[in-house]
Amino acid sequence: MDTKDQVLFFEGKLQGSPVHNIQRKVKDLEGIFQDQEAYQNIDPETLVYEVFSYLPVKEGTEGGLFFGLSRVFPGLVGNEYFMTKGHFHSKIDRGEFYWCIEGHGIMLLMDMEGNTKAEEMSPGTLHYVPGYTAHRMVNTGSETLAAGACWPSDAGHDYEKIARSGFTRKVMKVNNRATLV
Ligand code: PAN
Ligand code: ZN
């Protein structure tokens, strides 16, 4: 068997030669966090999250699937937990599955009217992101929050809408507890 292109997904890692890695540092997340002063005071090179992905077909292919592993590190910008940028899919009707494998956090889901739903993430929780729904992972714990995800290869990512108006609710640390505000 040819193992050259084999992909392994275990122990919280996605490995193999076809796997891509992207890192998002504080400096890449301008405008995402609410507290601008706190944002300016954090080392811009601080790693907030990384995504390992396996894209077996060309981006935009109809009928294919992509696979990802997202790892969000623990941390705060002011009182706001480290989180992913969040996005709608460019083909906005496309859905996605996420499942948590490590850590604790919240999957924030927001529909096009701005209604927000928060689902608790802990190892074993499964999250269905319906179409027309923006999604973001928030790490409310003290360890890395890791989740696998699978989405259609023609979904694409639309970060513009979130950059413009954000999510209507945020997950903040209030009196030492994760609170949706
Ligand atoms: C995931 C996300 C990943 C990073 O693979 O892309 O968690 O989040 P952002 O893309 O919002 O930075 C996914 O939802 N793919 O569709
Ligand atoms: Zn997505």
mmCIF file of C-alpha atoms and ligand atoms in Angstrom:
data_model
loop_
_atom_site.group_PDB
_atom_site.id
_atom_site.type_symbol
_atom_site.label_atom_id
_atom_site.label_comp_id
_atom_site.label_asym_id
_atom_site.label_seq_id
_atom_site.Cartn_x
_atom_site.Cartn_y
_atom_site.Cartn_z
ATOM 1 C CA MET A 1 0.000 0.000 0.000
ATOM 2 C CA ASP A 2 1.234 3.478 -0.885
ATOM 3 C CA THR A 3 1.429 5.446 2.349
ATOM 4 C CA LYS A 4 2.962 8.591 0.809
ATOM 5 C CA ASP A 5 -0.350 10.469 0.804
ATOM 6 C CA GLN A 6 -1.778 8.864 3.916
ATOM 7 C CA VAL A 7 -3.460 11.193 6.393
ATOM 8 C CA LEU A 8 -3.609 10.367 10.088
ATOM 9 C CA PHE A 9 -6.092 11.861 12.515
ATOM 10 C CA PHE A 10 -5.456 10.826 16.096
ATOM 11 C CA GLU A 11 -4.294 12.170 19.466
ATOM 12 C CA GLY A 12 -5.556 15.640 18.570
ATOM 13 C CA LYS A 13 -3.399 15.881 15.450
ATOM 14 C CA LEU A 14 -3.925 15.767 11.721
ATOM 15 C CA GLN A 15 -0.774 14.579 9.990
ATOM 16 C CA GLY A 16 0.472 13.537 6.595
ATOM 17 C CA SER A 17 2.032 15.156 3.533
ATOM 18 C CA PRO A 18 -1.280 16.450 2.075
ATOM 19 C CA VAL A 19 -2.133 18.365 5.282
ATOM 20 C CA HIS A 20 -1.926 22.178 5.228
ATOM 21 C CA ASN A 21 -1.491 24.308 8.323
ATOM 22 C CA ILE A 22 -2.549 27.906 8.831
ATOM 23 C CA GLN A 23 -1.860 29.936 11.936
ATOM 24 C CA ARG A 24 -3.801 32.921 13.172
ATOM 25 C CA LYS A 25 -1.906 35.247 15.437
ATOM 26 C CA VAL A 26 -3.147 38.291 17.363
ATOM 27 C CA LYS A 27 -1.905 40.506 14.509
ATOM 28 C CA ASP A 28 -4.167 38.635 12.033
ATOM 29 C CA LEU A 29 -7.325 39.265 14.063
ATOM 30 C CA GLU A 30 -7.711 43.032 13.831
ATOM 31 C CA GLY A 31 -11.273 44.127 14.585
ATOM 32 C CA ILE A 32 -12.369 40.736 15.899
ATOM 33 C CA PHE A 33 -12.030 41.495 19.600
ATOM 34 C CA GLN A 34 -14.000 44.220 21.345
ATOM 35 C CA ASP A 35 -11.400 45.724 23.685
ATOM 36 C CA GLN A 36 -9.085 47.681 21.365
ATOM 37 C CA GLU A 37 -6.753 48.807 24.132
ATOM 38 C CA ALA A 38 -6.262 45.241 25.397
ATOM 39 C CA TYR A 39 -5.754 44.108 21.779
ATOM 40 C CA GLN A 40 -2.968 46.670 21.250
ATOM 41 C CA ASN A 41 -1.255 45.554 24.453
ATOM 42 C CA ILE A 42 -0.884 41.897 23.497
ATOM 43 C CA ASP A 43 2.221 40.694 21.662
ATOM 44 C CA PRO A 44 1.017 40.631 18.010
ATOM 45 C CA GLU A 45 2.927 37.382 17.459
ATOM 46 C CA THR A 46 0.814 35.504 20.051
ATOM 47 C CA LEU A 47 -0.737 32.446 18.440
ATOM 48 C CA VAL A 48 -4.529 32.377 18.908
ATOM 49 C CA TYR A 49 -5.462 29.357 16.814
ATOM 50 C CA GLU A 50 -4.303 27.076 14.072
ATOM 51 C CA VAL A 51 -6.100 24.983 11.510
ATOM 52 C CA PHE A 52 -4.822 21.815 9.890
ATOM 53 C CA SER A 53 -6.731 20.907 6.789
ATOM 54 C CA TYR A 54 -6.933 18.135 4.293
ATOM 55 C CA LEU A 55 -8.383 19.349 0.994
ATOM 56 C CA PRO A 56 -8.455 16.251 -1.217
ATOM 57 C CA VAL A 57 -10.163 18.032 -4.132
ATOM 58 C CA LYS A 58 -9.846 21.512 -5.654
ATOM 59 C CA GLU A 59 -11.545 24.311 -3.685
ATOM 60 C CA GLY A 60 -14.934 24.926 -5.277
ATOM 61 C CA THR A 61 -15.493 21.339 -6.434
ATOM 62 C CA GLU A 62 -19.152 20.401 -6.162
ATOM 63 C CA GLY A 63 -19.849 17.184 -4.278
ATOM 64 C CA GLY A 64 -16.478 16.881 -2.521
ATOM 65 C CA LEU A 65 -15.645 17.262 1.143
ATOM 66 C CA PHE A 66 -12.928 19.000 3.138
ATOM 67 C CA PHE A 67 -11.659 17.974 6.537
ATOM 68 C CA GLY A 68 -10.123 20.205 9.198
ATOM 69 C CA LEU A 69 -8.772 20.210 12.703
ATOM 70 C CA SER A 70 -8.984 23.533 14.535
ATOM 71 C CA ARG A 71 -6.961 24.161 17.680
ATOM 72 C CA VAL A 72 -7.811 27.323 19.636
ATOM 73 C CA PHE A 73 -5.348 28.172 22.402
ATOM 74 C CA PRO A 74 -6.442 29.388 25.835
ATOM 75 C CA GLY A 75 -6.223 33.128 26.397
ATOM 76 C CA LEU A 76 -8.048 36.428 26.675
ATOM 77 C CA VAL A 77 -8.088 39.795 24.965
ATOM 78 C CA GLY A 78 -9.329 41.928 27.850
ATOM 79 C CA ASN A 79 -12.268 39.871 29.090
ATOM 80 C CA GLU A 80 -12.936 38.191 25.773
ATOM 81 C CA TYR A 81 -11.786 34.632 25.206
ATOM 82 C CA PHE A 82 -9.557 33.591 22.318
ATOM 83 C CA MET A 83 -11.715 32.479 19.394
ATOM 84 C CA THR A 84 -11.728 31.936 15.656
ATOM 85 C CA LYS A 85 -12.603 34.752 13.231
ATOM 86 C CA GLY A 86 -15.893 33.102 12.346
ATOM 87 C CA HIS A 87 -17.565 33.081 8.964
ATOM 88 C CA PHE A 88 -20.593 32.340 6.839
ATOM 89 C CA HIS A 89 -19.882 30.047 3.934
ATOM 90 C CA SER A 90 -19.596 31.846 0.580
ATOM 91 C CA LYS A 91 -22.175 29.420 -0.793
ATOM 92 C CA ILE A 92 -24.303 30.395 2.122
ATOM 93 C CA ASP A 93 -26.602 27.369 2.123
ATOM 94 C CA ARG A 94 -23.712 24.969 2.829
ATOM 95 C CA GLY A 95 -23.625 23.256 6.239
ATOM 96 C CA GLU A 96 -20.830 21.679 8.277
ATOM 97 C CA PHE A 97 -20.190 19.204 11.093
ATOM 98 C CA TYR A 98 -17.857 19.918 14.018
ATOM 99 C CA TRP A 99 -16.984 17.609 16.869
ATOM 100 C CA CYS A 100 -14.967 18.463 19.912
ATOM 101 C CA ILE A 101 -12.009 16.258 20.764
ATOM 102 C CA GLU A 102 -10.163 18.262 23.427
ATOM 103 C CA GLY A 103 -10.767 21.115 25.868
ATOM 104 C CA HIS A 104 -13.823 23.190 26.688
ATOM 105 C CA GLY A 105 -15.517 26.001 24.879
ATOM 106 C CA ILE A 106 -18.477 27.298 22.972
ATOM 107 C CA MET A 107 -19.599 26.933 19.403
ATOM 108 C CA LEU A 108 -21.355 30.200 18.515
ATOM 109 C CA LEU A 109 -23.915 29.924 15.738
ATOM 110 C CA MET A 110 -25.638 32.968 14.258
ATOM 111 C CA ASP A 111 -28.360 32.995 11.630
ATOM 112 C CA MET A 112 -28.847 35.730 9.031
ATOM 113 C CA GLU A 113 -31.218 37.680 11.271
ATOM 114 C CA GLY A 114 -28.521 37.826 13.953
ATOM 115 C CA ASN A 115 -30.108 35.248 16.275
ATOM 116 C CA THR A 116 -27.292 33.565 18.177
ATOM 117 C CA LYS A 117 -27.108 30.113 19.702
ATOM 118 C CA ALA A 118 -24.275 28.897 21.948
ATOM 119 C CA GLU A 119 -23.473 25.197 22.143
ATOM 120 C CA GLU A 120 -21.161 23.903 24.873
ATOM 121 C CA MET A 121 -18.127 22.086 23.530
ATOM 122 C CA SER A 122 -16.325 19.357 25.450
ATOM 123 C CA PRO A 123 -14.748 16.107 24.273
ATOM 124 C CA GLY A 124 -17.364 14.128 22.367
ATOM 125 C CA THR A 125 -19.882 16.887 21.647
ATOM 126 C CA LEU A 126 -21.123 16.994 18.058
ATOM 127 C CA HIS A 127 -22.223 20.245 16.403
ATOM 128 C CA TYR A 128 -24.226 20.640 13.243
ATOM 129 C CA VAL A 129 -23.842 24.004 11.569
ATOM 130 C CA PRO A 130 -26.848 24.460 9.288
ATOM 131 C CA GLY A 131 -26.613 26.478 6.072
ATOM 132 C CA TYR A 132 -27.116 30.263 6.339
ATOM 133 C CA THR A 133 -25.337 30.184 9.718
ATOM 134 C CA ALA A 134 -22.126 31.916 10.810
ATOM 135 C CA HIS A 135 -19.957 29.848 13.125
ATOM 136 C CA ARG A 136 -17.096 30.477 15.509
ATOM 137 C CA MET A 137 -15.256 28.447 18.176
ATOM 138 C CA VAL A 138 -14.526 30.142 21.522
ATOM 139 C CA ASN A 139 -12.076 28.635 24.014
ATOM 140 C CA THR A 140 -13.467 29.236 27.518
ATOM 141 C CA GLY A 141 -11.164 26.708 29.175
ATOM 142 C CA SER A 142 -7.589 26.645 30.382
ATOM 143 C CA GLU A 143 -6.361 24.095 27.827
ATOM 144 C CA THR A 144 -6.389 24.007 24.032
ATOM 145 C CA LEU A 145 -9.855 23.611 22.507
ATOM 146 C CA ALA A 146 -9.629 21.211 19.566
ATOM 147 C CA ALA A 147 -12.329 20.144 17.155
ATOM 148 C CA GLY A 148 -12.555 18.257 13.912
ATOM 149 C CA ALA A 149 -14.747 19.612 11.139
ATOM 150 C CA CYS A 150 -16.054 18.456 7.775
ATOM 151 C CA TRP A 151 -17.584 20.752 5.161
ATOM 152 C CA PRO A 152 -18.426 20.725 1.436
ATOM 153 C CA SER A 153 -15.546 21.588 -0.884
ATOM 154 C CA ASP A 154 -17.645 24.216 -2.671
ATOM 155 C CA ALA A 155 -18.674 26.032 0.546
ATOM 156 C CA GLY A 156 -15.925 28.678 0.614
ATOM 157 C CA HIS A 157 -15.445 31.174 3.440
ATOM 158 C CA ASP A 158 -17.055 34.594 3.690
ATOM 159 C CA TYR A 159 -15.250 36.598 6.382
ATOM 160 C CA GLU A 160 -16.566 39.963 5.139
ATOM 161 C CA LYS A 161 -19.963 39.914 6.804
ATOM 162 C CA ILE A 162 -18.405 39.118 10.181
ATOM 163 C CA ALA A 163 -15.654 41.710 9.709
ATOM 164 C CA ARG A 164 -18.376 44.298 8.990
ATOM 165 C CA SER A 165 -20.896 43.586 11.724
ATOM 166 C CA GLY A 166 -19.497 40.811 13.928
ATOM 167 C CA PHE A 167 -21.602 38.386 15.921
ATOM 168 C CA THR A 168 -24.523 39.866 17.846
ATOM 169 C CA ARG A 169 -23.355 38.136 21.037
ATOM 170 C CA LYS A 170 -19.921 37.632 22.531
ATOM 171 C CA VAL A 171 -18.489 35.231 25.064
ATOM 172 C CA MET A 172 -16.823 37.166 27.892
ATOM 173 C CA LYS A 173 -15.265 36.262 31.198
ATOM 174 C CA VAL A 174 -17.531 37.853 33.831
ATOM 175 C CA ASN A 175 -16.925 37.119 37.536
ATOM 176 C CA ASN A 176 -14.606 34.290 36.466
ATOM 177 C CA ARG A 177 -17.305 32.620 34.374
ATOM 178 C CA ALA A 178 -17.927 32.360 30.663
ATOM 179 C CA THR A 179 -20.959 34.524 29.960
ATOM 180 C CA LEU A 180 -22.836 35.270 26.754
ATOM 181 C CA VAL A 181 -23.350 39.026 26.502
HETATM 182 C C1 PAN B 1 -13.301 25.567 9.935
HETATM 183 C C2 PAN B 1 -12.746 26.969 10.238
HETATM 184 C C3 PAN B 1 -11.679 27.006 11.308
HETATM 185 C C4 PAN B 1 -11.084 28.401 11.518
HETATM 186 O O1 PAN B 1 -12.360 24.793 9.298
HETATM 187 O O2 PAN B 1 -12.284 27.517 9.032
HETATM 188 O O3 PAN B 1 -12.221 26.595 12.523
HETATM 189 O O4 PAN B 1 -12.071 29.370 11.681
HETATM 190 P P1 PAN B 1 -12.130 30.633 10.718
HETATM 191 O O5 PAN B 1 -12.141 30.091 9.323
HETATM 192 O O6 PAN B 1 -13.387 31.327 11.075
HETATM 193 O O7 PAN B 1 -10.907 31.446 10.957
HETATM 194 C C5 PAN B 1 -14.560 25.782 9.098
HETATM 195 O O8 PAN B 1 -15.555 26.223 9.610
HETATM 196 N N1 PAN B 1 -14.519 25.555 7.780
HETATM 197 O O9 PAN B 1 -15.580 25.803 6.993
HETATM 198 ZN ZN ZN B 2 -17.130 26.724 8.108
#
